[in-house]
Short mmCIF file of C-alpha atoms in Angstrom, two decimals:
data_model
loop_
_atom_site.label_atom_id
_atom_site.label_comp_id
_atom_site.label_asym_id
_atom_site.label_seq_id
_atom_site.Cartn_x
_atom_site.Cartn_y
_atom_site.Cartn_z
CA UNK A 280 -43.43 10.31 -61.38
CA UNK A 281 -43.01 11.59 -57.81
CA UNK A 282 -44.22 8.27 -56.43
CA UNK A 283 -41.69 6.40 -58.55
CA UNK A 284 -38.86 8.63 -57.41
CA UNK A 285 -39.96 8.25 -53.76
CA UNK A 286 -40.08 4.41 -54.03
CA UNK A 287 -36.74 4.34 -55.81
CA UNK A 288 -35.25 6.43 -52.97
CA UNK A 289 -36.63 4.12 -50.31
CA UNK A 290 -35.48 1.00 -52.22
CA UNK A 291 -31.97 2.57 -52.53
CA UNK A 292 -31.83 3.32 -48.79
CA UNK A 293 -32.88 -0.27 -47.94
CA UNK A 294 -30.23 -1.67 -50.23
CA UNK A 295 -27.53 0.62 -48.72
CA UNK A 296 -28.64 -0.41 -45.21
CA UNK A 297 -28.56 -4.13 -46.19
CA UNK A 298 -25.06 -3.73 -47.77
CA UNK A 299 -23.79 -1.91 -44.68
CA UNK A 300 -25.14 -4.71 -42.42
CA UNK A 301 -23.43 -7.26 -44.64
CA UNK A 302 -20.10 -5.44 -44.47
CA UNK A 303 -20.45 -5.24 -40.66
CA UNK A 304 -21.03 -8.96 -40.39
CA UNK A 305 -18.16 -9.70 -42.78
CA UNK A 306 -15.67 -7.82 -40.57
CA UNK A 307 -17.09 -9.12 -37.34
CA UNK A 308 -14.71 -10.78 -34.79
CA UNK A 309 -15.02 -14.55 -35.20
CA UNK A 310 -16.56 -16.77 -32.48
CA UNK A 311 -14.86 -20.18 -32.02
CA UNK A 312 -14.25 -22.77 -29.44
CA UNK A 313 -11.06 -22.62 -27.44
CA UNK A 314 -9.57 -22.39 -23.91
CA UNK A 315 -11.68 -20.69 -21.33
CA UNK A 316 -12.40 -20.57 -17.59
CA UNK A 317 -14.48 -23.41 -16.18
CA UNK A 318 -18.28 -22.85 -16.24
CA UNK A 319 -21.23 -24.23 -14.33
CA UNK A 320 -23.52 -25.94 -16.86
CA UNK A 321 -27.28 -26.29 -16.51
CA UNK A 322 -29.97 -27.44 -19.00
CA UNK A 323 -33.72 -27.46 -19.37
CA UNK A 324 -35.94 -30.35 -20.35
CA UNK A 325 -39.39 -29.59 -21.83
CA UNK A 326 -42.46 -31.62 -20.91
CA UNK A 327 -43.64 -31.80 -24.66
CA UNK A 328 -40.41 -33.57 -25.66
CA UNK A 329 -40.03 -35.84 -22.68
CA UNK A 330 -38.54 -38.88 -24.43
CA UNK A 331 -35.85 -37.02 -26.43
CA UNK A 332 -35.05 -34.78 -23.53
CA UNK A 333 -34.60 -37.84 -21.16
CA UNK A 334 -32.23 -39.51 -23.73
CA UNK A 335 -30.10 -36.37 -24.09
CA UNK A 336 -30.13 -35.83 -20.35
CA UNK A 337 -28.55 -39.28 -19.79
CA UNK A 338 -25.73 -38.30 -22.25
CA UNK A 339 -25.01 -34.85 -20.80
CA UNK A 340 -25.78 -35.33 -17.05
CA UNK A 341 -22.12 -35.80 -16.20
CA UNK A 342 -21.55 -32.23 -17.22
CA UNK A 343 -24.43 -30.69 -15.47
CA UNK A 344 -24.20 -28.98 -12.04
CA UNK A 345 -27.88 -28.08 -12.07
CA UNK A 346 -31.05 -28.93 -13.98
CA UNK A 347 -34.36 -27.16 -14.67
CA UNK A 348 -37.63 -28.88 -15.49
CA UNK A 349 -39.87 -26.94 -17.79
CA UNK A 350 -42.53 -26.11 -16.71
CA UNK A 351 -45.22 -25.31 -14.31
CA UNK A 352 -47.91 -23.05 -15.82
CA UNK A 353 -51.45 -21.85 -15.23
CA UNK A 354 -54.63 -23.70 -15.77
CA UNK A 355 -58.23 -22.53 -15.37
CA UNK A 356 -58.84 -20.17 -12.42
CA UNK A 357 -55.16 -19.25 -12.50
CA UNK A 358 -54.11 -22.42 -10.65
CA UNK A 359 -50.54 -23.44 -10.93
CA UNK A 360 -50.20 -26.87 -12.55
CA UNK A 361 -47.07 -29.18 -13.08
CA UNK A 362 -47.18 -31.74 -15.88
CA UNK A 363 -46.33 -35.31 -15.04
CA UNK A 364 -43.35 -35.18 -17.43
CA UNK A 365 -41.92 -32.25 -15.52
CA UNK A 366 -42.32 -34.13 -12.18
CA UNK A 367 -40.52 -37.22 -13.63
CA UNK A 368 -37.67 -35.17 -15.00
CA UNK A 369 -37.12 -33.51 -11.65
CA UNK A 370 -37.13 -36.79 -9.81
CA UNK A 371 -34.50 -38.40 -12.12
CA UNK A 372 -32.18 -35.40 -11.81
CA UNK A 373 -32.57 -35.51 -8.07
CA UNK A 374 -31.59 -39.18 -8.09
CA UNK A 375 -28.46 -38.18 -9.91
CA UNK A 376 -27.64 -35.61 -7.26
CA UNK A 377 -28.32 -32.58 -9.41
CA UNK A 378 -29.44 -29.28 -8.02
CA UNK A 379 -32.88 -29.06 -9.46
CA UNK A 380 -35.28 -26.12 -10.22
CA UNK A 381 -38.96 -26.12 -11.07
CA UNK A 382 -39.37 -23.58 -13.83
CA UNK A 383 -42.59 -21.52 -13.66
CA UNK A 384 -43.82 -19.74 -16.87
CA UNK A 385 -46.63 -17.27 -17.44
CA UNK A 386 -48.40 -19.53 -20.00
CA UNK A 387 -52.14 -20.12 -19.44
CA UNK A 388 -54.84 -22.61 -20.48
CA UNK A 389 -58.55 -22.24 -20.09
CA UNK A 390 -61.18 -24.83 -19.28
CA UNK A 391 -61.64 -25.54 -23.00
CA UNK A 392 -57.89 -26.37 -23.45
CA UNK A 393 -57.02 -23.16 -25.29
CA UNK A 394 -53.48 -21.98 -24.57
CA UNK A 395 -51.81 -18.68 -24.50
CA UNK A 396 -48.03 -18.40 -24.31
CA UNK A 397 -46.49 -15.54 -22.25
CA UNK A 398 -49.99 -14.38 -21.34
CA UNK A 399 -49.58 -10.74 -20.23
CA UNK A 400 -53.30 -10.38 -19.37
CA UNK A 401 -53.24 -13.35 -17.03
CA UNK A 402 -49.91 -12.19 -15.59
CA UNK A 403 -51.30 -8.74 -14.84
CA UNK A 404 -54.26 -10.49 -13.10
CA UNK A 405 -52.21 -12.67 -10.84
CA UNK A 406 -49.73 -9.98 -9.92
CA UNK A 407 -52.20 -7.14 -9.54
CA UNK A 408 -51.69 -6.44 -5.81
CA UNK A 409 -49.80 -7.62 -2.75
CA UNK A 410 -52.29 -10.25 -1.77
CA UNK A 411 -52.27 -11.84 -5.24
CA UNK A 412 -48.50 -11.71 -5.54
CA UNK A 413 -48.03 -13.33 -2.08
CA UNK A 414 -50.53 -16.01 -3.06
CA UNK A 415 -48.54 -16.81 -6.20
CA UNK A 416 -45.25 -16.81 -4.44
CA UNK A 417 -46.54 -19.23 -1.88
CA UNK A 418 -47.96 -21.52 -4.64
CA UNK A 419 -44.56 -21.62 -6.44
CA UNK A 420 -42.79 -22.35 -3.21
CA UNK A 421 -45.23 -25.02 -2.19
CA UNK A 422 -44.98 -26.75 -5.66
CA UNK A 423 -41.12 -26.75 -5.53
CA UNK A 424 -40.96 -28.05 -2.03
CA UNK A 425 -43.57 -30.76 -2.71
CA UNK A 426 -41.47 -32.02 -5.67
CA UNK A 427 -38.23 -31.88 -3.72
CA UNK A 428 -36.61 -29.17 -5.95
CA UNK A 429 -33.69 -27.08 -4.63
CA UNK A 430 -35.31 -23.88 -6.06
CA UNK A 431 -37.77 -22.02 -8.06
CA UNK A 432 -37.02 -20.64 -11.55
CA UNK A 433 -39.25 -17.76 -12.55
CA UNK A 434 -39.50 -17.43 -16.32
CA UNK A 435 -42.16 -14.75 -16.94
CA UNK A 436 -41.89 -13.02 -20.31
CA UNK A 437 -43.49 -9.98 -21.96
CA UNK A 438 -43.72 -8.17 -18.58
CA UNK A 439 -41.71 -5.03 -19.41
CA UNK A 440 -43.84 -3.47 -22.20
CA UNK A 441 -46.50 -2.21 -19.79
CA UNK A 442 -45.49 0.17 -16.98
CA UNK A 443 -48.02 -1.19 -14.43
CA UNK A 444 -47.17 -4.81 -15.16
CA UNK A 445 -43.43 -4.03 -14.94
CA UNK A 446 -43.94 -2.48 -11.55
CA UNK A 447 -46.05 -5.32 -10.27
CA UNK A 448 -43.53 -7.86 -11.54
CA UNK A 449 -40.56 -6.12 -9.93
CA UNK A 450 -42.52 -6.02 -6.62
CA UNK A 451 -43.11 -9.73 -7.09
CA UNK A 452 -39.44 -10.60 -7.55
CA UNK A 453 -38.92 -9.22 -3.95
CA UNK A 454 -41.89 -11.16 -2.55
CA UNK A 455 -40.84 -14.38 -4.31
CA UNK A 456 -37.27 -13.95 -3.17
CA UNK A 457 -38.39 -13.52 0.43
CA UNK A 458 -40.75 -16.51 0.25
CA UNK A 459 -37.94 -18.71 -1.20
CA UNK A 460 -35.50 -17.59 1.49
CA UNK A 461 -37.98 -18.45 4.22
CA UNK A 462 -38.57 -21.88 2.75
CA UNK A 463 -34.84 -22.61 2.31
CA UNK A 464 -35.09 -22.58 -1.52
CA UNK A 465 -32.91 -20.97 -4.16
CA UNK A 466 -34.38 -18.66 -6.77
CA UNK A 467 -33.32 -18.13 -10.41
CA UNK A 468 -35.06 -15.43 -12.54
CA UNK A 469 -34.87 -15.71 -16.25
CA UNK A 470 -34.80 -12.46 -18.28
CA UNK A 471 -35.11 -11.60 -21.96
CA UNK A 472 -32.08 -9.80 -23.40
CA UNK A 473 -34.36 -6.73 -23.99
CA UNK A 474 -35.22 -6.47 -20.30
CA UNK A 475 -34.25 -3.23 -18.47
CA UNK A 476 -31.34 -4.53 -16.45
CA UNK A 477 -31.06 -1.26 -14.54
CA UNK A 478 -34.56 -1.69 -13.13
CA UNK A 479 -34.76 -2.21 -9.25
CA UNK A 480 -34.54 -6.02 -9.18
CA UNK A 481 -34.35 -7.96 -5.88
CA UNK A 482 -30.72 -8.56 -4.87
CA UNK A 483 -31.02 -12.19 -3.65
CA UNK A 484 -31.75 -14.30 -6.79
CA UNK A 485 -29.53 -15.47 -9.57
CA UNK A 486 -30.41 -13.79 -12.89
CA UNK A 487 -30.23 -15.85 -16.06
CA UNK A 488 -30.25 -13.74 -19.22
CA UNK A 489 -31.28 -15.25 -22.59
CA UNK A 490 -28.48 -14.85 -25.16
CA UNK A 491 -30.75 -15.71 -28.03
CA UNK A 492 -33.52 -14.39 -30.34
CA UNK A 493 -31.21 -12.15 -32.26
CA UNK A 494 -32.84 -13.76 -35.32
CA UNK A 495 -36.02 -15.81 -35.21
CA UNK A 496 -39.70 -15.73 -36.15
CA UNK A 497 -39.79 -11.95 -35.68
CA UNK A 498 -37.28 -10.98 -38.34
CA UNK A 499 -35.15 -12.49 -41.12
CA UNK A 500 -32.55 -15.23 -41.53
CA UNK A 501 -29.52 -15.29 -39.28
CA UNK A 502 -28.19 -16.78 -36.03
CA UNK A 503 -29.95 -16.85 -32.67
CA UNK A 504 -26.83 -15.17 -31.33
CA UNK A 505 -23.47 -13.94 -32.57
CA UNK A 506 -20.35 -12.56 -30.85
CA UNK A 507 -21.40 -8.94 -30.98
CA UNK A 508 -24.88 -9.69 -29.53
CA UNK A 509 -23.26 -11.79 -26.73
CA UNK A 510 -20.69 -9.15 -25.87
CA UNK A 511 -23.20 -6.31 -25.89
CA UNK A 512 -25.78 -8.21 -23.74
CA UNK A 513 -23.12 -9.33 -21.23
CA UNK A 514 -21.82 -5.76 -20.90
CA UNK A 515 -25.39 -4.55 -20.13
CA UNK A 516 -25.80 -7.29 -17.47
CA UNK A 517 -23.36 -5.35 -15.25
CA UNK A 518 -26.44 -3.40 -14.07
CA UNK A 519 -28.08 -6.53 -12.67
CA UNK A 520 -27.59 -7.23 -8.90
CA UNK A 521 -25.88 -10.31 -7.49
CA UNK A 522 -25.21 -13.57 -9.23
CA UNK A 523 -25.46 -13.52 -13.03
CA UNK A 524 -25.54 -16.29 -15.64
CA UNK A 525 -26.78 -16.73 -19.19
CA UNK A 526 -28.83 -19.07 -21.32
CA UNK A 527 -28.00 -20.20 -24.86
CA UNK A 528 -30.40 -21.88 -27.34
CA UNK A 529 -29.88 -24.84 -29.52
CA UNK A 530 -31.77 -25.55 -32.73
CA UNK A 531 -32.56 -22.95 -35.33
CA UNK A 532 -35.09 -21.54 -37.84
CA UNK A 533 -36.17 -21.98 -41.42
CA UNK A 534 -37.36 -18.95 -43.50
CA UNK A 535 -39.34 -19.23 -46.71
CA UNK A 536 -39.05 -16.57 -49.39
CA UNK A 537 -37.71 -13.88 -47.11
CA UNK A 538 -36.94 -10.90 -49.21
CA UNK A 539 -35.00 -7.67 -48.53
CA UNK A 540 -35.54 -6.52 -44.92
CA UNK A 541 -38.85 -8.38 -44.76
CA UNK A 542 -40.61 -6.51 -47.57
CA UNK A 543 -42.07 -9.97 -48.38
CA UNK A 544 -41.77 -13.31 -46.62
CA UNK A 545 -43.33 -16.75 -46.43
CA UNK A 546 -43.70 -19.12 -43.55
CA UNK A 547 -41.08 -19.21 -40.75
CA UNK A 548 -40.78 -21.85 -38.12
CA UNK A 549 -38.29 -23.18 -35.53
CA UNK A 550 -36.62 -26.57 -36.05
CA UNK A 551 -34.28 -28.64 -34.06
CA UNK A 552 -30.64 -29.19 -34.91
CA UNK A 553 -31.36 -32.76 -35.89
CA UNK A 554 -34.14 -31.73 -38.17
CA UNK A 555 -31.91 -29.06 -39.78
CA UNK A 556 -29.07 -31.48 -40.35
CA UNK A 557 -31.44 -34.10 -41.83
CA UNK A 558 -32.94 -31.38 -44.18
CA UNK A 559 -29.53 -30.28 -45.37
CA UNK A 560 -28.64 -33.95 -46.21
CA UNK A 561 -32.02 -34.51 -47.90
CA UNK A 562 -31.62 -31.37 -50.14
CA UNK A 563 -27.94 -32.07 -50.69
CA UNK A 564 -27.32 -28.51 -49.55
CA UNK A 565 -23.90 -26.92 -49.07
CA UNK A 566 -23.72 -26.13 -45.31
CA UNK A 567 -21.45 -23.20 -44.27
CA UNK A 568 -20.45 -22.15 -40.80
CA UNK A 569 -20.78 -18.43 -40.05
CA UNK A 570 -17.66 -17.05 -38.49
CA UNK A 571 -19.31 -14.24 -36.53
CA UNK A 572 -21.64 -16.66 -34.73
CA UNK A 573 -20.24 -20.21 -35.32
CA UNK A 574 -23.80 -21.05 -36.48
CA UNK A 575 -24.39 -23.37 -39.48
CA UNK A 576 -26.60 -22.17 -42.43
CA UNK A 577 -27.67 -23.34 -45.87
CA UNK A 578 -30.33 -22.61 -48.48
CA UNK A 579 -32.21 -24.49 -51.17
CA UNK A 580 -34.97 -24.10 -53.82
CA UNK A 581 -38.08 -26.20 -53.84
CA UNK A 582 -41.51 -25.77 -55.71
CA UNK A 583 -40.54 -22.30 -56.81
CA UNK A 584 -39.79 -21.28 -53.22
CA UNK A 585 -36.51 -20.24 -51.56
CA UNK A 586 -35.64 -21.55 -48.18
CA UNK A 587 -32.89 -20.50 -45.78
CA UNK A 588 -31.93 -22.37 -42.60
CA UNK A 589 -29.62 -21.30 -39.70
CA UNK A 590 -29.00 -23.62 -36.77
CA UNK A 591 -26.58 -24.49 -33.94
CA UNK A 592 -24.70 -27.66 -33.41
CA UNK A 593 -22.29 -28.89 -30.74
CA UNK A 594 -19.44 -26.82 -32.17
CA UNK A 595 -21.66 -23.65 -32.04
CA UNK A 596 -22.46 -24.44 -28.31
CA UNK A 597 -18.72 -24.84 -27.54
CA UNK A 598 -17.89 -21.64 -29.26
CA UNK A 599 -20.58 -19.66 -27.48
CA UNK A 600 -19.52 -21.12 -24.11
CA UNK A 601 -15.96 -20.06 -24.90
CA UNK A 602 -17.05 -16.53 -25.70
CA UNK A 603 -19.25 -16.29 -22.61
CA UNK A 604 -16.71 -17.76 -20.20
CA UNK A 605 -13.94 -15.41 -21.45
CA UNK A 606 -16.27 -12.50 -20.70
CA UNK A 607 -16.28 -13.50 -17.06
CA UNK A 608 -19.64 -15.27 -16.87
CA UNK A 609 -19.35 -18.65 -15.14
CA UNK A 610 -22.89 -20.01 -15.43
CA UNK A 611 -24.39 -21.28 -18.68
CA UNK A 612 -27.81 -22.87 -19.18
CA UNK A 613 -28.77 -24.72 -22.39
CA UNK A 614 -32.19 -24.27 -23.78
CA UNK A 615 -33.02 -27.11 -24.38
CA UNK A 616 -32.45 -30.86 -24.34
CA UNK A 617 -34.06 -32.78 -27.14
CA UNK A 618 -33.50 -32.90 -30.90
CA UNK A 619 -29.82 -31.86 -30.75
CA UNK A 620 -26.67 -32.98 -32.49
CA UNK A 621 -23.94 -34.38 -30.13
CA UNK A 622 -25.05 -32.05 -27.31
CA UNK A 623 -23.00 -34.16 -24.85
CA UNK A 624 -19.85 -32.94 -26.64
CA UNK A 625 -19.52 -29.80 -24.57
CA UNK A 626 -16.24 -28.46 -23.30
CA UNK A 627 -16.40 -27.05 -19.77
#
């Protein structure tokens, strides 16, 4: 009997928490497109989606002030490698007169072809001491200069959960900033929204904060960003030194059989805006735009499973840009080109 009472109490608390969250969302300030200060727009292309990225780049390039090619990563023996697709994307943007950046990520691949994304173990190894950090800074600078890029973009993730790695990473931001300055290159540093913005970061680089992952593979259905999340994160960014900008993410997620606060769930995966729109049409689903985030969402039933999809379209992007610009941020980067719906329809 005590167990039943205990479980009932837990379930009641979960239901109340869920209801409170729903009421909070219902009363949230809406996010929508409208007048705003002018912004500098940048975008990433990813090597694994070269054809689609290139097509969308041609449509949106007139709006872009800069361009980032994703990405250089680490192969066997911790050697920095740049895919051919990344090199081609950089060259095309340079022909178009764009300010180009070579994005470097802390992904690794061994000699058997096995990959690890955001590899904290490898990152700890390559940033372990001054000699290693200087070596990595020089490798990044050399790669960017060889490809004719205007700058390096450091996109190392999962570096703040370990105290030693965080300390080594912060030291590295200074060493890389110095190496870039000496080589006449610019430096952008991409940060997750959970990063400690009050940490002692180098003062020279531009900091690009991800305004996404509010909802995703790690939790339940919802938008990658909403107005409250954007406003809270931008407010925290005041602690960062120097030039500050943000990144927004296109596409969305599909959740299978997600139950109350994740007590049970099926498969979850990312999908592009085009895939989401096509799926909604195929299932004849009723698509609704969420006012608090400007994100589209729908659900459907299939083979005794429930599916829920949330995704961004061009109207979402414009609404987010409006919100961000009116908060005083004048630089917005789009992650990423490829698989989008009318991405060239942006309002600067």
